[in-house]
Amino acid sequence: MVVPARDEEVLLPACLESVRVARDALHLAHPEMHTEVFVVLDVCHDDTAGVVARHGVRAVTSRAGNVGAARALGVETAAEWAGDRGALWIASTDADSVVPPHWLLTQVRLAAEGRDLVVGTVSPRPVDLSPEVLAAWHARHTLSDGHEHVHGANLGFSLDAYLHVGGFAPLPVHEDVELVEAMRCASLDWVATGAIAVTTSGRRTARAPLGFASYLEGLGA
């Protein structure tokens, strides 16, 4: 699992706890599977590194200040960790997000069915938004199977598929959209599912320019 983080000491604990629950569920069903979490510390100045250490997952340091480069470094490190363990599946979320307990189980099932890419849905925490902005969000988003949205906070893909299209580009925003589009254009087997909804922060202060927070800010304008 790859989780980019920039100054996320407040929200990262909930993310990592949800990932722990998802890992436990996967290991219970598939004890033969190996998993690891890589949190990419992208120019952090707070105690994000301390949070990572206390949760017993792996920290990867990036000085790029760029989410695309951070995600790419996380995948590269995961591939090095996997070594000769066989086929590697990368699950991607964000440090301000909470994944459901069946998040990994569902991705593994879809991968076993032959999928190279799984695109999940993301919704902002209702308590973070006004009723008007929340209504505007839901009016613009489909959260069922076959949805058209792409979020780095809820992606899964095989390492082979990732390498086939050249991986994450070092973009400050929409690196997730570009990767998914490249996989689709390469005629890889993919699915957009509403079965593994991720909840993310509805904050309006952006970590990435023109990213999710900026989009929410636009809805409230």
PDB file of C-alpha atoms in Angstrom:
ATOM      1  CA  MET A   1       0.000   0.000   0.000  1.00  0.00           C
ATOM      2  CA  VAL A   2       1.254   3.479  -0.868  1.00  0.00           C
ATOM      3  CA  VAL A   3       0.171   6.583   1.047  1.00  0.00           C
ATOM      4  CA  PRO A   4       1.688  10.001   0.192  1.00  0.00           C
ATOM      5  CA  ALA A   5       1.628  12.472   3.077  1.00  0.00           C
ATOM      6  CA  ARG A   6       2.557  16.121   3.542  1.00  0.00           C
ATOM      7  CA  ASP A   7       2.178  17.518   7.071  1.00  0.00           C
ATOM      8  CA  GLU A   8      -0.589  15.066   7.962  1.00  0.00           C
ATOM      9  CA  GLU A   9       0.058  14.428  11.665  1.00  0.00           C
ATOM     10  CA  VAL A  10      -3.599  15.177  12.497  1.00  0.00           C
ATOM     11  CA  LEU A  11      -5.390  13.035   9.911  1.00  0.00           C
ATOM     12  CA  LEU A  12      -2.869  10.276   9.229  1.00  0.00           C
ATOM     13  CA  PRO A  13      -3.623   8.253  12.408  1.00  0.00           C
ATOM     14  CA  ALA A  14      -7.205   7.564  11.301  1.00  0.00           C
ATOM     15  CA  CYS A  15      -5.970   6.607   7.840  1.00  0.00           C
ATOM     16  CA  LEU A  16      -3.425   4.146   9.174  1.00  0.00           C
ATOM     17  CA  GLU A  17      -5.891   2.639  11.630  1.00  0.00           C
ATOM     18  CA  SER A  18      -8.363   2.013   8.799  1.00  0.00           C
ATOM     19  CA  VAL A  19      -5.588   0.476   6.711  1.00  0.00           C
ATOM     20  CA  ARG A  20      -4.657  -1.783   9.654  1.00  0.00           C
ATOM     21  CA  VAL A  21      -8.243  -3.036   9.850  1.00  0.00           C
ATOM     22  CA  ALA A  22      -8.270  -3.676   6.089  1.00  0.00           C
ATOM     23  CA  ARG A  23      -4.976  -5.564   6.307  1.00  0.00           C
ATOM     24  CA  ASP A  24      -6.248  -7.678   9.183  1.00  0.00           C
ATOM     25  CA  ALA A  25      -9.352  -8.601   7.187  1.00  0.00           C
ATOM     26  CA  LEU A  26      -7.215  -9.586   4.205  1.00  0.00           C
ATOM     27  CA  HIS A  27      -4.800 -11.656   6.288  1.00  0.00           C
ATOM     28  CA  LEU A  28      -7.678 -13.457   7.985  1.00  0.00           C
ATOM     29  CA  ALA A  29      -9.071 -14.517   4.604  1.00  0.00           C
ATOM     30  CA  HIS A  30      -5.699 -15.003   2.897  1.00  0.00           C
ATOM     31  CA  PRO A  31      -3.001 -15.751   5.518  1.00  0.00           C
ATOM     32  CA  GLU A  32      -0.532 -16.585   2.766  1.00  0.00           C
ATOM     33  CA  MET A  33      -0.488 -13.010   1.464  1.00  0.00           C
ATOM     34  CA  HIS A  34       2.202 -10.526   2.458  1.00  0.00           C
ATOM     35  CA  THR A  35       1.346  -6.840   2.844  1.00  0.00           C
ATOM     36  CA  GLU A  36       3.254  -3.694   3.750  1.00  0.00           C
ATOM     37  CA  VAL A  37       2.377  -0.027   4.057  1.00  0.00           C
ATOM     38  CA  PHE A  38       4.675   2.691   2.693  1.00  0.00           C
ATOM     39  CA  VAL A  39       3.944   6.247   3.780  1.00  0.00           C
ATOM     40  CA  VAL A  40       5.818   8.721   1.589  1.00  0.00           C
ATOM     41  CA  LEU A  41       6.813  11.753   3.679  1.00  0.00           C
ATOM     42  CA  ASP A  42       6.751  14.483   1.056  1.00  0.00           C
ATOM     43  CA  VAL A  43       8.562  17.522   2.498  1.00  0.00           C
ATOM     44  CA  CYS A  44       6.957  17.171   5.930  1.00  0.00           C
ATOM     45  CA  HIS A  45       7.658  19.722   8.673  1.00  0.00           C
ATOM     46  CA  ASP A  46       5.337  18.398  11.388  1.00  0.00           C
ATOM     47  CA  ASP A  47       5.247  15.064  13.267  1.00  0.00           C
ATOM     48  CA  THR A  48       3.966  12.947  10.381  1.00  0.00           C
ATOM     49  CA  ALA A  49       7.118  10.820  10.650  1.00  0.00           C
ATOM     50  CA  GLY A  50       6.374  10.210  14.329  1.00  0.00           C
ATOM     51  CA  VAL A  51       2.861   9.047  13.485  1.00  0.00           C
ATOM     52  CA  VAL A  52       4.281   6.596  10.953  1.00  0.00           C
ATOM     53  CA  ALA A  53       6.773   5.243  13.492  1.00  0.00           C
ATOM     54  CA  ARG A  54       4.117   4.792  16.170  1.00  0.00           C
ATOM     55  CA  HIS A  55       1.919   2.813  13.782  1.00  0.00           C
ATOM     56  CA  GLY A  56       4.716   0.466  12.801  1.00  0.00           C
ATOM     57  CA  VAL A  57       4.582   1.035   9.061  1.00  0.00           C
ATOM     58  CA  ARG A  58       7.374   2.080   6.732  1.00  0.00           C
ATOM     59  CA  ALA A  59       8.390   5.653   6.033  1.00  0.00           C
ATOM     60  CA  VAL A  60       9.833   6.768   2.713  1.00  0.00           C
ATOM     61  CA  THR A  61      11.282  10.274   2.492  1.00  0.00           C
ATOM     62  CA  SER A  62      10.692  12.435  -0.564  1.00  0.00           C
ATOM     63  CA  ARG A  63      12.032  15.951  -1.028  1.00  0.00           C
ATOM     64  CA  ALA A  64      10.214  16.482  -4.325  1.00  0.00           C
ATOM     65  CA  GLY A  65       7.276  18.458  -2.958  1.00  0.00           C
ATOM     66  CA  ASN A  66       5.276  16.842  -5.737  1.00  0.00           C
ATOM     67  CA  VAL A  67       2.498  14.292  -5.266  1.00  0.00           C
ATOM     68  CA  GLY A  68       3.140  12.491  -8.541  1.00  0.00           C
ATOM     69  CA  ALA A  69       6.801  12.010  -7.670  1.00  0.00           C
ATOM     70  CA  ALA A  70       5.848  10.958  -4.131  1.00  0.00           C
ATOM     71  CA  ARG A  71       3.438   8.289  -5.374  1.00  0.00           C
ATOM     72  CA  ALA A  72       6.018   7.043  -7.866  1.00  0.00           C
ATOM     73  CA  LEU A  73       8.652   6.765  -5.128  1.00  0.00           C
ATOM     74  CA  GLY A  74       6.207   4.822  -2.981  1.00  0.00           C
ATOM     75  CA  VAL A  75       5.494   2.331  -5.760  1.00  0.00           C
ATOM     76  CA  GLU A  76       9.218   1.974  -6.510  1.00  0.00           C
ATOM     77  CA  THR A  77       9.948   1.248  -2.853  1.00  0.00           C
ATOM     78  CA  ALA A  78       7.096  -1.268  -2.660  1.00  0.00           C
ATOM     79  CA  ALA A  79       8.464  -3.055  -5.733  1.00  0.00           C
ATOM     80  CA  GLU A  80      11.906  -3.273  -4.133  1.00  0.00           C
ATOM     81  CA  TRP A  81      10.342  -4.661  -0.950  1.00  0.00           C
ATOM     82  CA  ALA A  82       8.352  -7.279  -2.881  1.00  0.00           C
ATOM     83  CA  GLY A  83      11.438  -8.597  -4.650  1.00  0.00           C
ATOM     84  CA  ASP A  84      10.765 -12.138  -5.849  1.00  0.00           C
ATOM     85  CA  ARG A  85       7.556 -12.623  -3.840  1.00  0.00           C
ATOM     86  CA  GLY A  86       5.634 -12.856  -7.101  1.00  0.00           C
ATOM     87  CA  ALA A  87       2.944 -10.636  -8.606  1.00  0.00           C
ATOM     88  CA  LEU A  88       2.578  -7.348  -6.724  1.00  0.00           C
ATOM     89  CA  TRP A  89      -0.660  -5.443  -6.294  1.00  0.00           C
ATOM     90  CA  ILE A  90      -0.454  -1.763  -5.309  1.00  0.00           C
ATOM     91  CA  ALA A  91      -3.304  -0.237  -3.289  1.00  0.00           C
ATOM     92  CA  SER A  92      -3.234   3.558  -3.175  1.00  0.00           C
ATOM     93  CA  THR A  93      -4.904   5.957  -0.764  1.00  0.00           C
ATOM     94  CA  ASP A  94      -4.187   9.365   0.765  1.00  0.00           C
ATOM     95  CA  ALA A  95      -3.132  10.364   4.258  1.00  0.00           C
ATOM     96  CA  ASP A  96      -6.344  12.306   4.910  1.00  0.00           C
ATOM     97  CA  SER A  97      -8.586   9.388   3.923  1.00  0.00           C
ATOM     98  CA  VAL A  98     -10.204   6.401   5.635  1.00  0.00           C
ATOM     99  CA  VAL A  99     -10.638   3.124   3.754  1.00  0.00           C
ATOM    100  CA  PRO A 100     -13.400   0.565   4.458  1.00  0.00           C
ATOM    101  CA  PRO A 101     -12.587  -2.775   6.160  1.00  0.00           C
ATOM    102  CA  HIS A 102     -13.140  -4.750   2.925  1.00  0.00           C
ATOM    103  CA  TRP A 103     -10.990  -2.385   0.830  1.00  0.00           C
ATOM    104  CA  LEU A 104      -8.134  -4.811   0.225  1.00  0.00           C
ATOM    105  CA  LEU A 105     -10.282  -7.938   0.129  1.00  0.00           C
ATOM    106  CA  THR A 106     -12.326  -6.508  -2.725  1.00  0.00           C
ATOM    107  CA  GLN A 107      -9.280  -5.378  -4.673  1.00  0.00           C
ATOM    108  CA  VAL A 108      -7.667  -8.806  -4.299  1.00  0.00           C
ATOM    109  CA  ARG A 109     -10.862 -10.495  -5.480  1.00  0.00           C
ATOM    110  CA  LEU A 110     -11.069  -8.249  -8.537  1.00  0.00           C
ATOM    111  CA  ALA A 111      -7.390  -8.822  -9.290  1.00  0.00           C
ATOM    112  CA  ALA A 112      -7.970 -12.582  -9.105  1.00  0.00           C
ATOM    113  CA  GLU A 113     -10.756 -12.130 -11.663  1.00  0.00           C
ATOM    114  CA  GLY A 114      -8.186 -10.646 -14.044  1.00  0.00           C
ATOM    115  CA  ARG A 115      -8.441  -6.923 -13.420  1.00  0.00           C
ATOM    116  CA  ASP A 116      -5.271  -4.875 -13.909  1.00  0.00           C
ATOM    117  CA  LEU A 117      -6.790  -1.699 -12.450  1.00  0.00           C
ATOM    118  CA  VAL A 118      -9.479  -1.000  -9.854  1.00  0.00           C
ATOM    119  CA  VAL A 119     -10.868   2.541  -9.624  1.00  0.00           C
ATOM    120  CA  GLY A 120     -12.868   3.214  -6.459  1.00  0.00           C
ATOM    121  CA  THR A 121     -14.977   6.104  -5.250  1.00  0.00           C
ATOM    122  CA  VAL A 122     -14.223   8.871  -2.751  1.00  0.00           C
ATOM    123  CA  SER A 123     -16.620  11.016  -0.732  1.00  0.00           C
ATOM    124  CA  PRO A 124     -15.833  13.957   1.574  1.00  0.00           C
ATOM    125  CA  ARG A 125     -16.694  13.679   5.255  1.00  0.00           C
ATOM    126  CA  PRO A 126     -20.138  15.273   5.634  1.00  0.00           C
ATOM    127  CA  VAL A 127     -19.144  17.039   8.866  1.00  0.00           C
ATOM    128  CA  ASP A 128     -16.470  18.989   6.974  1.00  0.00           C
ATOM    129  CA  LEU A 129     -18.888  20.646   4.556  1.00  0.00           C
ATOM    130  CA  SER A 130     -21.919  22.870   4.693  1.00  0.00           C
ATOM    131  CA  PRO A 131     -25.197  21.247   3.591  1.00  0.00           C
ATOM    132  CA  GLU A 132     -25.103  23.343   0.409  1.00  0.00           C
ATOM    133  CA  VAL A 133     -21.606  22.251  -0.596  1.00  0.00           C
ATOM    134  CA  LEU A 134     -22.339  18.624   0.303  1.00  0.00           C
ATOM    135  CA  ALA A 135     -25.473  18.703  -1.865  1.00  0.00           C
ATOM    136  CA  ALA A 136     -23.467  20.206  -4.728  1.00  0.00           C
ATOM    137  CA  TRP A 137     -20.926  17.409  -4.369  1.00  0.00           C
ATOM    138  CA  HIS A 138     -23.515  14.641  -4.554  1.00  0.00           C
ATOM    139  CA  ALA A 139     -25.232  16.311  -7.503  1.00  0.00           C
ATOM    140  CA  ARG A 140     -22.003  16.013  -9.492  1.00  0.00           C
ATOM    141  CA  HIS A 141     -20.811  12.551  -8.476  1.00  0.00           C
ATOM    142  CA  THR A 142     -21.914   9.002  -9.157  1.00  0.00           C
ATOM    143  CA  LEU A 143     -20.805   6.567  -6.464  1.00  0.00           C
ATOM    144  CA  SER A 144     -22.047   3.316  -8.004  1.00  0.00           C
ATOM    145  CA  ASP A 145     -20.386   0.764 -10.282  1.00  0.00           C
ATOM    146  CA  GLY A 146     -19.362   2.228 -13.619  1.00  0.00           C
ATOM    147  CA  HIS A 147     -18.659   5.686 -12.214  1.00  0.00           C
ATOM    148  CA  GLU A 148     -16.404   8.031 -14.185  1.00  0.00           C
ATOM    149  CA  HIS A 149     -14.324   9.498 -11.365  1.00  0.00           C
ATOM    150  CA  VAL A 150     -10.623   8.961 -10.585  1.00  0.00           C
ATOM    151  CA  HIS A 151      -9.038   9.561  -7.186  1.00  0.00           C
ATOM    152  CA  GLY A 152      -5.539   8.638  -6.030  1.00  0.00           C
ATOM    153  CA  ALA A 153      -7.133   8.054  -2.627  1.00  0.00           C
ATOM    154  CA  ASN A 154      -8.846   4.939  -3.977  1.00  0.00           C
ATOM    155  CA  LEU A 155      -6.900   3.089  -6.636  1.00  0.00           C
ATOM    156  CA  GLY A 156      -5.514  -0.396  -7.024  1.00  0.00           C
ATOM    157  CA  PHE A 157      -3.371  -1.791  -9.830  1.00  0.00           C
ATOM    158  CA  SER A 158      -0.855  -4.490 -10.634  1.00  0.00           C
ATOM    159  CA  LEU A 159       2.792  -3.534 -10.770  1.00  0.00           C
ATOM    160  CA  ASP A 160       3.007  -5.026 -14.268  1.00  0.00           C
ATOM    161  CA  ALA A 161       0.233  -2.730 -15.515  1.00  0.00           C
ATOM    162  CA  TYR A 162       1.838   0.252 -13.802  1.00  0.00           C
ATOM    163  CA  LEU A 163       5.221  -0.379 -15.407  1.00  0.00           C
ATOM    164  CA  HIS A 164       3.611  -1.066 -18.784  1.00  0.00           C
ATOM    165  CA  VAL A 165       2.359   2.542 -18.992  1.00  0.00           C
ATOM    166  CA  GLY A 166       5.382   4.212 -17.410  1.00  0.00           C
ATOM    167  CA  GLY A 167       4.025   4.811 -13.900  1.00  0.00           C
ATOM    168  CA  PHE A 168       3.008   8.023 -12.160  1.00  0.00           C
ATOM    169  CA  ALA A 169       4.246  11.172 -13.866  1.00  0.00           C
ATOM    170  CA  PRO A 170       5.874  13.813 -11.605  1.00  0.00           C
ATOM    171  CA  LEU A 171       2.832  16.070 -11.786  1.00  0.00           C
ATOM    172  CA  PRO A 172       1.703  18.405  -8.988  1.00  0.00           C
ATOM    173  CA  VAL A 173      -1.929  17.379  -9.583  1.00  0.00           C
ATOM    174  CA  HIS A 174      -3.970  14.857 -11.639  1.00  0.00           C
ATOM    175  CA  GLU A 175      -1.170  12.312 -11.725  1.00  0.00           C
ATOM    176  CA  ASP A 176      -3.825   9.746 -10.808  1.00  0.00           C
ATOM    177  CA  VAL A 177      -6.048  10.737 -13.739  1.00  0.00           C
ATOM    178  CA  GLU A 178      -3.140  10.510 -16.178  1.00  0.00           C
ATOM    179  CA  LEU A 179      -2.138   7.052 -14.943  1.00  0.00           C
ATOM    180  CA  VAL A 180      -5.665   5.677 -15.208  1.00  0.00           C
ATOM    181  CA  GLU A 181      -6.131   7.178 -18.669  1.00  0.00           C
ATOM    182  CA  ALA A 182      -2.860   5.599 -19.814  1.00  0.00           C
ATOM    183  CA  MET A 183      -3.973   2.190 -18.541  1.00  0.00           C
ATOM    184  CA  ARG A 184      -7.335   2.511 -20.255  1.00  0.00           C
ATOM    185  CA  CYS A 185      -5.701   3.539 -23.529  1.00  0.00           C
ATOM    186  CA  ALA A 186      -3.381   0.532 -23.259  1.00  0.00           C
ATOM    187  CA  SER A 187      -6.472  -1.714 -23.266  1.00  0.00           C
ATOM    188  CA  LEU A 188      -5.702  -3.117 -19.839  1.00  0.00           C
ATOM    189  CA  ASP A 189      -8.513  -4.831 -17.934  1.00  0.00           C
ATOM    190  CA  TRP A 190     -10.038  -2.312 -15.515  1.00  0.00           C
ATOM    191  CA  VAL A 191     -13.163  -1.744 -13.482  1.00  0.00           C
ATOM    192  CA  ALA A 192     -14.771   1.291 -11.835  1.00  0.00           C
ATOM    193  CA  THR A 193     -16.452   0.072  -8.670  1.00  0.00           C
ATOM    194  CA  GLY A 194     -18.674   1.628  -6.048  1.00  0.00           C
ATOM    195  CA  ALA A 195     -18.108  -1.273  -3.657  1.00  0.00           C
ATOM    196  CA  ILE A 196     -15.098   0.164  -1.801  1.00  0.00           C
ATOM    197  CA  ALA A 197     -16.029   3.737  -0.958  1.00  0.00           C
ATOM    198  CA  VAL A 198     -13.270   5.752   0.734  1.00  0.00           C
ATOM    199  CA  THR A 199     -14.033   8.739   2.947  1.00  0.00           C
ATOM    200  CA  THR A 200     -11.678  11.692   2.692  1.00  0.00           C
ATOM    201  CA  SER A 201     -11.190  15.054   4.324  1.00  0.00           C
ATOM    202  CA  GLY A 202     -13.450  17.860   3.188  1.00  0.00           C
ATOM    203  CA  ARG A 203     -10.934  20.526   4.108  1.00  0.00           C
ATOM    204  CA  ARG A 204     -10.639  23.555   1.869  1.00  0.00           C
ATOM    205  CA  THR A 205      -6.920  24.207   2.430  1.00  0.00           C
ATOM    206  CA  ALA A 206      -5.124  22.468  -0.405  1.00  0.00           C
ATOM    207  CA  ARG A 207      -2.036  20.267  -0.061  1.00  0.00           C
ATOM    208  CA  ALA A 208      -1.798  20.047  -3.849  1.00  0.00           C
ATOM    209  CA  PRO A 209      -2.614  22.994  -6.130  1.00  0.00           C
ATOM    210  CA  LEU A 210      -5.926  22.598  -7.969  1.00  0.00           C
ATOM    211  CA  GLY A 211      -6.526  19.296  -6.200  1.00  0.00           C
ATOM    212  CA  PHE A 212      -9.450  17.924  -4.205  1.00  0.00           C
ATOM    213  CA  ALA A 213      -9.545  20.769  -1.656  1.00  0.00           C
ATOM    214  CA  SER A 214      -9.514  23.357  -4.427  1.00  0.00           C
ATOM    215  CA  TYR A 215     -12.391  21.538  -6.107  1.00  0.00           C
ATOM    216  CA  LEU A 216     -14.442  21.670  -2.900  1.00  0.00           C
ATOM    217  CA  GLU A 217     -13.595  25.333  -2.521  1.00  0.00           C
ATOM    218  CA  GLY A 218     -14.972  25.905  -6.002  1.00  0.00           C
ATOM    219  CA  LEU A 219     -18.227  24.153  -5.107  1.00  0.00           C
ATOM    220  CA  GLY A 220     -18.671  26.525  -2.197  1.00  0.00           C
ATOM    221  CA  ALA A 221     -17.856  29.658  -4.147  1.00  0.00           C
TER     222      ALA A 221
END
